[in-house]
Structure formats: structure tokens, C-alpha cells
Coordinates of C-alpha atoms and ligand atoms in Angstrom, one line a residue:
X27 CA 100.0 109.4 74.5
X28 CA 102.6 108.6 76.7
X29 CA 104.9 104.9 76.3
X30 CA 105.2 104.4 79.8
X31 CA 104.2 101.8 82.1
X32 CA 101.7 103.0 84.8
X33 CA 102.6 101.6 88.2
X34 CA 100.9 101.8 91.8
X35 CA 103.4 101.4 94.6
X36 CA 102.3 100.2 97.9
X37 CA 105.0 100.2 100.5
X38 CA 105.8 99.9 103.7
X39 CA 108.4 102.4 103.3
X40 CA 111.8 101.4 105.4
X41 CA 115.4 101.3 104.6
X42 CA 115.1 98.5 102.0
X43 CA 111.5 100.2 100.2
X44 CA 113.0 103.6 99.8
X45 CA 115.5 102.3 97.8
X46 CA 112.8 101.1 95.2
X47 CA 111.1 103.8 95.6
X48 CA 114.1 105.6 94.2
X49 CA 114.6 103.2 91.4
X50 CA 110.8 103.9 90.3
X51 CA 110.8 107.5 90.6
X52 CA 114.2 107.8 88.5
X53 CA 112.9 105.4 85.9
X54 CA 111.8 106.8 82.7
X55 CA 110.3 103.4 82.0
X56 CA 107.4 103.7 84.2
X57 CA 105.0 106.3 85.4
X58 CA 104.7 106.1 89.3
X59 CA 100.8 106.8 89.9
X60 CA 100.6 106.4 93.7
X61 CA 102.3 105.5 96.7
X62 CA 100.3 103.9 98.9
X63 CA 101.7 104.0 102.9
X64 CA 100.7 100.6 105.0
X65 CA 101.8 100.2 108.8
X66 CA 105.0 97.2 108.6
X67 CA 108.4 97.6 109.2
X68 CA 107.3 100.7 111.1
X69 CA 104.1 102.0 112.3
X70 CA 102.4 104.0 109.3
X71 CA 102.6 107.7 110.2
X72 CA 106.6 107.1 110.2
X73 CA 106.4 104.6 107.0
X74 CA 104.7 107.6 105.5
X75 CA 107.2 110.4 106.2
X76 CA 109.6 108.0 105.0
X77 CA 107.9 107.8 101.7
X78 CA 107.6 111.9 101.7
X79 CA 111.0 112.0 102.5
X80 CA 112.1 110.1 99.3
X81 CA 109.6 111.7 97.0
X82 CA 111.0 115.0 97.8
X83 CA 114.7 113.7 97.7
X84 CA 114.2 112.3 94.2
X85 CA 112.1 116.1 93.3
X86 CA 109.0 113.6 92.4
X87 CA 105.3 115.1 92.1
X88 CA 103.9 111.6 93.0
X89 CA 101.0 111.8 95.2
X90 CA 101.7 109.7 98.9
X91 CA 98.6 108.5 100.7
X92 CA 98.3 107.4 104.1
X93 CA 96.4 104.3 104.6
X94 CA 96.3 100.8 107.2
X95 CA 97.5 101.8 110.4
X96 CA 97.5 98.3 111.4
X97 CA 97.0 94.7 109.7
X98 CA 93.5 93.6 109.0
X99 CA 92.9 91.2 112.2
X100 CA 96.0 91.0 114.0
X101 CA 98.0 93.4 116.4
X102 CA 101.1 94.9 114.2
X103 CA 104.3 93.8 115.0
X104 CA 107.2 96.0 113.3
X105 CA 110.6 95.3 112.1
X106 CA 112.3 98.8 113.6
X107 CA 115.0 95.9 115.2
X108 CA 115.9 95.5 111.5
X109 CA 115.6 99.0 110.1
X110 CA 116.5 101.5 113.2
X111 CA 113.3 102.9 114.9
X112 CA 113.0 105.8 111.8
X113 CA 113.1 102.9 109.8
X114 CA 115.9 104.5 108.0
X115 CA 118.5 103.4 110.3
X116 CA 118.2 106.4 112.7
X117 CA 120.5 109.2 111.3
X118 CA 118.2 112.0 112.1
X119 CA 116.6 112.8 108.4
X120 CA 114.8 116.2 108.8
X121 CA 111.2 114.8 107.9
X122 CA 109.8 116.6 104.2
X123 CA 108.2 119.4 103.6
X124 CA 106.0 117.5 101.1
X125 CA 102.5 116.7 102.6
X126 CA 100.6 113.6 102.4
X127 CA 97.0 113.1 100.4
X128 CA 94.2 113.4 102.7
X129 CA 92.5 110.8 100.8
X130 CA 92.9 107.1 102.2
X131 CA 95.3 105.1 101.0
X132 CA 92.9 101.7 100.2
X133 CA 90.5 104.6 98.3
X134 CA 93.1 105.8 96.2
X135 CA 94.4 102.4 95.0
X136 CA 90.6 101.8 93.8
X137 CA 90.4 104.9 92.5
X138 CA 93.8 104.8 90.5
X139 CA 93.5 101.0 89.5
X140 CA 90.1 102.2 88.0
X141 CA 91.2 104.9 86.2
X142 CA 94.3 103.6 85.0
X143 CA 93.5 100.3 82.8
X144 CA 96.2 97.9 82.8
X145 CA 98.2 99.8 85.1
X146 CA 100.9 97.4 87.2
X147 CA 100.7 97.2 90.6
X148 CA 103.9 96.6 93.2
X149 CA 103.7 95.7 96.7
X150 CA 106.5 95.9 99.2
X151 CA 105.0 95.3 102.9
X152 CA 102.4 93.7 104.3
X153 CA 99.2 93.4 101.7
X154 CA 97.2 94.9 104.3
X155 CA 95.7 98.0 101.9
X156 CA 95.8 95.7 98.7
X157 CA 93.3 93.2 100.6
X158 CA 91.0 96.1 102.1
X159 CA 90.8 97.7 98.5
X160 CA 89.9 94.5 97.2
X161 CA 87.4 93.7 100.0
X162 CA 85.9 97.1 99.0
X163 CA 85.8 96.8 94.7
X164 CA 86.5 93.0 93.8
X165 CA 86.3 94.5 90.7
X166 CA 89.3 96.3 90.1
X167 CA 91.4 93.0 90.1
X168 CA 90.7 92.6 86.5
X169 CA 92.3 96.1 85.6
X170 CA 95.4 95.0 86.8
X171 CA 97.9 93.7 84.2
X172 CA 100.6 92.7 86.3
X173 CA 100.9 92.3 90.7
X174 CA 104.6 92.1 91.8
X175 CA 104.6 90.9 95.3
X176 CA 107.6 91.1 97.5
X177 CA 107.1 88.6 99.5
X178 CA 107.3 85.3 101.1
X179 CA 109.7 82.4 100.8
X180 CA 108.9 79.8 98.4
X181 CA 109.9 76.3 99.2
X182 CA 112.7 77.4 101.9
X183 CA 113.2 79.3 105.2
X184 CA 111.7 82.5 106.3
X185 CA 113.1 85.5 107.8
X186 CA 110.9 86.4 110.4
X187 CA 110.3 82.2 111.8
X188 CA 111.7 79.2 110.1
X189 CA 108.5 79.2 107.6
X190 CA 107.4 82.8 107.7
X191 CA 108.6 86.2 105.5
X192 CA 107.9 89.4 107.3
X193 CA 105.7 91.1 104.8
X194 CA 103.5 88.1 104.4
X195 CA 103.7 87.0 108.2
X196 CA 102.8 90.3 109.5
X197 CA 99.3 90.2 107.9
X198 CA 98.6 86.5 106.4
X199 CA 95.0 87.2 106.0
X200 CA 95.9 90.6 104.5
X201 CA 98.1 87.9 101.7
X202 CA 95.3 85.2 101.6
X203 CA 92.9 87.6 100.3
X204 CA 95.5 88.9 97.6
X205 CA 96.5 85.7 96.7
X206 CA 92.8 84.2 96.4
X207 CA 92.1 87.2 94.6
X208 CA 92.6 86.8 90.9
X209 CA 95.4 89.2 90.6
X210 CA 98.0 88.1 88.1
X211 CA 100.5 88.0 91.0
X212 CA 104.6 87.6 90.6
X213 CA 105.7 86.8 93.4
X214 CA 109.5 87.4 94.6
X215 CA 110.6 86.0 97.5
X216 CA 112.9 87.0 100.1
X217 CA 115.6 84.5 99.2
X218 CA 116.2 86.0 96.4
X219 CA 117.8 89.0 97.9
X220 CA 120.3 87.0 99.8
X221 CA 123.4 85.5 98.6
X222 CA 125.0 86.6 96.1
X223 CA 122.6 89.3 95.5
X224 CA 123.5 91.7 98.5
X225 CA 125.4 94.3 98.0
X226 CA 129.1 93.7 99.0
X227 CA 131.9 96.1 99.9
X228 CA 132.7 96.4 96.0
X229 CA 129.4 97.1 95.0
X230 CA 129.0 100.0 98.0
X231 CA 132.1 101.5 97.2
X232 CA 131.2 101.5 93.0
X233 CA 127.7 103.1 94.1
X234 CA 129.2 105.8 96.6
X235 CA 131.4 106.6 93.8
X236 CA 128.6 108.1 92.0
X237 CA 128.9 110.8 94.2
X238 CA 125.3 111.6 94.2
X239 CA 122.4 112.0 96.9
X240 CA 121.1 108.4 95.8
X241 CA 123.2 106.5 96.5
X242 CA 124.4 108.6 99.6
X243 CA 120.8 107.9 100.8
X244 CA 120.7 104.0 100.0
X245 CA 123.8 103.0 101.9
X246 CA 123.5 104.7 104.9
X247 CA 120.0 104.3 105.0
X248 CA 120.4 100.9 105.4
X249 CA 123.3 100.9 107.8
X250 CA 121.1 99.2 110.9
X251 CA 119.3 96.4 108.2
X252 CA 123.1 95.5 106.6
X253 CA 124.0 95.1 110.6
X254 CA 120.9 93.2 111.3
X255 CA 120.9 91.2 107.8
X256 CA 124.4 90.1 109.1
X257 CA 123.2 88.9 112.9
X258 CA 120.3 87.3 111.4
X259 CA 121.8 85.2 108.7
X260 CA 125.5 85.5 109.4
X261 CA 125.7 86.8 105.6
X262 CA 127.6 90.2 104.9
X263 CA 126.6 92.8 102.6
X264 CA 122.9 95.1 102.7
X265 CA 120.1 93.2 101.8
X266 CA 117.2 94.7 99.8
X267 CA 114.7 92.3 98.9
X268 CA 112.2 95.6 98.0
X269 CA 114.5 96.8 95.7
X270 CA 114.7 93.2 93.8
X271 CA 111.2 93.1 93.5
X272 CA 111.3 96.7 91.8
X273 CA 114.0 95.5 89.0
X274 CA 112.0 92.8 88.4
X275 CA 109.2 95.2 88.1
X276 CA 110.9 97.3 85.5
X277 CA 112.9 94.5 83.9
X278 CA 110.8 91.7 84.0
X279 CA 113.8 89.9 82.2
X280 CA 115.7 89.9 85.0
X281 CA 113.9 87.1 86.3
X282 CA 115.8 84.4 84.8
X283 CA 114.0 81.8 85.7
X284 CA 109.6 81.1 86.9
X285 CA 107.0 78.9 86.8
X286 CA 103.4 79.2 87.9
X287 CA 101.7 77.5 91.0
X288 CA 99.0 77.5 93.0
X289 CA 100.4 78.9 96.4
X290 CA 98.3 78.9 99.7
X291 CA 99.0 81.2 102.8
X292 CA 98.7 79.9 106.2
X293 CA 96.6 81.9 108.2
X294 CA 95.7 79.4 111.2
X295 CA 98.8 77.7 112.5
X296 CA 100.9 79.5 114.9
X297 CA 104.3 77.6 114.1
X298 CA 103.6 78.2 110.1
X299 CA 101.7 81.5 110.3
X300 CA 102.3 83.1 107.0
X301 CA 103.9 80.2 105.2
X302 CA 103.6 80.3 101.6
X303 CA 103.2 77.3 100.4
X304 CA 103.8 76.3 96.9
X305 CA 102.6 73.3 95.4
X306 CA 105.7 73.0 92.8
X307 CA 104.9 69.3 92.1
X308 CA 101.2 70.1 91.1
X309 CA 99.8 67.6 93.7
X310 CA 97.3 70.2 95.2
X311 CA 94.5 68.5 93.1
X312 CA 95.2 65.0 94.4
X313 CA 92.2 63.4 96.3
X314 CA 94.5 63.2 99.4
X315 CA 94.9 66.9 99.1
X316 CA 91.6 68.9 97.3
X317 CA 89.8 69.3 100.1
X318 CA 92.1 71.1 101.9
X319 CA 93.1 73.2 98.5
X320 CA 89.8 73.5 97.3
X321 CA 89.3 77.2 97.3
X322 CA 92.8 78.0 96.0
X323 CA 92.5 75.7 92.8
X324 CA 89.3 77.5 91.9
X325 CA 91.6 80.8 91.8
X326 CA 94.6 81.7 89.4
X327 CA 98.1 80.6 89.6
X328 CA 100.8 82.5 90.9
X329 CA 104.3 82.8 88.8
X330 CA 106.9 82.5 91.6
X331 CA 110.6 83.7 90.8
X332 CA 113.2 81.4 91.4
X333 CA 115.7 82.5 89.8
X334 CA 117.7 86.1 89.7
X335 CA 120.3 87.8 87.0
X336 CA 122.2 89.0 89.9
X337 CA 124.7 91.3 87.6
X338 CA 121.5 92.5 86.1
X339 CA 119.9 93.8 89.1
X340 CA 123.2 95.3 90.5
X341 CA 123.4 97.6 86.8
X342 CA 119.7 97.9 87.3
X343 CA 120.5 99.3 90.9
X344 CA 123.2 101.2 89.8
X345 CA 121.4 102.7 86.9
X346 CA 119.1 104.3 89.3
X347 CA 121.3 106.0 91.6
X348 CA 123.2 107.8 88.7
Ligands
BDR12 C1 110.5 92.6 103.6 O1 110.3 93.0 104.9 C2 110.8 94.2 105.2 O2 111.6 94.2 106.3 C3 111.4 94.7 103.9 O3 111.1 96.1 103.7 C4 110.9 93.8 102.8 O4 109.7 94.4 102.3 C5 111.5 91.5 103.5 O5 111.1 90.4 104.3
CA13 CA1 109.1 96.7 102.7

């Protein structure tokens, strides 16, 4: 029998996700299952093609299946300012020749979580197919050994409004039914990817030195989000928060530093739509508060990553575009 990991991929696949895609496909650690295509950072027909188009580019047999074309009760509102209107920062890829699974994407994830005992599961948009599946077979929650989430900001500012992360903001109920739902959820935040933990001129020119299609693909691909990372935050350097989530995923060491939390999505303000809020002091159950947290103490805590071995996840990066 085979040693490694099986992993489910759902994506939202942009500049940023095909670069973990890349990492997972290249990794002899794990063995990618599915991807599963939801409607984010672009609408889902061309977050699709993007996934095709990385599949084929990394030679991988992995099936790709189409699913939410939009989140589960709002209107989607895409990031294409950030990643170019492909989503891969509009140089013109000739789209694959690999075709996408007729079968939905939210059936598939049931169908693989079921067959796959234990398998991990890694999310990098908006949790709109991971909420539907769940809606679907509640079940399947406890055949899931671990839940990476890319997403929100823990205790800080957001990218998308001073509270809010993109992938969580975009579909909050989508994230409130994850996050209620018993998965044994890591989540990384999008602060995590800033800093320190971009990739700087050094780093680009080390990884184009490679000389292969990889890491070709992962810089220019991102050539609109490293402008847009740099008008939003006024920090240099290309930002990939997906990626981050996937070394973490493979190297769960590289996460130097957690703790576990009940954490409670906003769904009904506007000005904190999508918040994730972490109660890091453990004051949740307080009289003052229960009622209010009630339905989120019943449910497991999340492990939120605060902490990342930046020179770890740069080798990690690295490692993969070889
Ligand atoms: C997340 O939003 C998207 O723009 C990226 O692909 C990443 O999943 C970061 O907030
Ligand atoms: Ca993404």
C-alpha cells in the first residue's frame, strides 16, 4: 500500500492557487485525489481552466471538477483586480487540452472523502463547495483527518475590508457552516503571507534560476497580484498566501507556532462581514458572552497559525519548482 498522504484540493484556482497546486502535484509526499473548482478570485468556468491548465503543465492525471458557480447566498464578487482578468495575470495561456470531470464538484468531494478514510482536505477560496458537500453528507466530516483552510485574518486586518479576508468574506456563510462543522480545521491566515514571507527580488531571481517551466509559470503568473499586493499594502515582493497554506499542508512543521480557539464568522454585519473572530483569551464562555457564542462552543476548536518558518517555506517553495 502506498505511504502517502491522500489530499483533496479545493481551489479557487488564480495566480496565487496555481502555485500550490504545483507544489502538491510535484510532491511525492502526498497523493492529490481531486481538485475541486469553486467561483472566487474569478468566476468558475475560468478558475477551472486555470486548474486544467496547471494539471497538464505539471503532466498530472488528477481528476478536476467543476463545481459552485457562485457563493451559497450572496452575489460573487471576484478578485480579477488582483489577479488579471485570466486570473493568471493576463499573458494569454493557451487554455489545456485536459478536460474537466462531468461530475459536480460538491459530489465528488463526498464521494472521495468517503472513499478515502483519513484523507486531508485543503481549501484555498471561498468554502463555498466544502459547505454544500457538507449540507449534503454531514457525515463525511468525521473522515477527515486534517482541514487546512486558507483563510481569514486572525486577530488583525483583512485584505479585502479592514476586518475581512477575501476567501472567507466572499462567502461567510459558505465559512460558518465549515467552521460549525466539526472539521478538524487549521486555519492560516492571510497575514501570514505578508512580510517577510513574500517573495523578494532575491528569492525570484534564485527561483528563475531553476530554469524550469515552474517556476517560469509562478512568477509571471503572478505579475498583476505582486503589482496589486504592492498598491494594496505598499509591501514589495509576490504574495502567496495559497501557497503558505500548501507548505503547511505538506510540512505541518513549518508552522512554528498554534494554539486552538473557538473562532466565529460574521455573517450579518456589513462593516465586519466575514470577520473571523478568535476568542484567544478563552472568554467566549463568559456569561456576558455565551449567548452570543452558544452554538460555536458546542462545536470543535479551530488551531489557528500564528506563526511561520519563513526560510522553511521559501526551501519548501523552492523544492517544488525544481
Ligand atoms: C486568498 O484570496 C485569493 O485572492 C487568493 O487566491 C487567496 O486564496 C487570499 O486572501
Ligand atoms: Ca485562492
Amino acid at each position: 500500500m502506498s505511504s502517502q498522504r491522500r489530499v483533496l484540493i479545493d481551489t479557487d484556482t488564480a495566480s496565487d492557487d496555481a502555485v500550490a497546486l504545483i507544489m502538491a502535484l510535484r510532491s511525492a509526499e502526498v497523493d492529490v485525489k481531486a481538485i475541486t473548482v469553486a467561483a472566487g478570485n474569478v468566476p468558475v468556468d475560468q478558475a477551472t481552466s486555470n486548474a486544467l491548465y496547471t494539471t497538464e503543465l505539471c503532466g498530472s492525471n488528477v481528476p478536476v471538477f467543476r463545481g459552485a458557480a457562485k457563493p451559497l447566498l450572496r452575489t460573487l464578487q471576484i478578485a480579477d483586480w488582483f489577479h488579471g482578468k485570466d486570473g493568471l495575470g493576463d499573458h494569454g495561456y493557451a487554455p489545456a487540452s485536459y478536460k474537466v470531470e462531468q461530475e459536480h464538484a460538491v459530489s465528488a468531494i463526498g464521494r472521495t472523502i468517503a472513499a478515502n478514510p483519513g484523507i486531508e482536505i485543503i481549501t484555498l477560496g471561498p468554502l463555498t463547495n466544502l459547505a454544500a458537500a457538507i449540507l449534503q453528507q454531514p457525515g463525511i466530516v468525521d473522515s477527515v483527518s486534517r482541514c487546512v483552510v486558507m483563510g481569514g485574518a486572525p486577530c488583525c486586518e483583512g485584505n479585502v475590508t479592514p476586518a475581512a479576508e477575501f476567501n472567507i468574506w466572499v462567502d461567510p456563510e459558505a465559512a460558518h457552516i465549515v467552521f460549525q462543522s466539526g472539521l478538524p480545521i487549521e486555519m492560516v491566515g492571510w497575514q501570514l503571507s505578508r512580510g517577510a514571507a513574500a517573495i523578494n527580488h532575491g528569492d525570484v531571481a534564485r527561483m528563475l534560476n531553476l530554469d524550469t517551466p515552474f517556476a517560469e509559470f509562478a512568477i509571471r503568473c503572478n505579475s498583476s497580484a505582486e503589482q496589486a499586493f504592492y498598491e494594496q499594502t505598499g509591501e514589495k515582493g509576490i504574495c502567496l498566501p495559497d501557497p503558505i497554506a500548501m507548505a503547511v499542508l505538506l510540512q505541518p512543521k513549518l508552522c512554528l507556532e498554534s494554539s486552538e480557539h473557538h473562532v466565529k464568522i460574521e455573517t450579518t454585519s456589513e462593516l465586519t462581514r466575514g470577520m473571523t473572530v478568535v476568542d484567544r483569551l478563552g472568554v467566549a464562555p463568559d456569561q456576558r458572552n455565551r449567548h452570543i457564542w452558544s452554538s460555536s462552543l458546542a462545536s470543535r476548536k479551530v488551531r489557528v497559525c500564528w506563526r511561520l518558518d519563513v526560510a522553511g517555506w521559501k526551501a519548501a517553495l523552492m523544492t517544488a519548482l525544481r
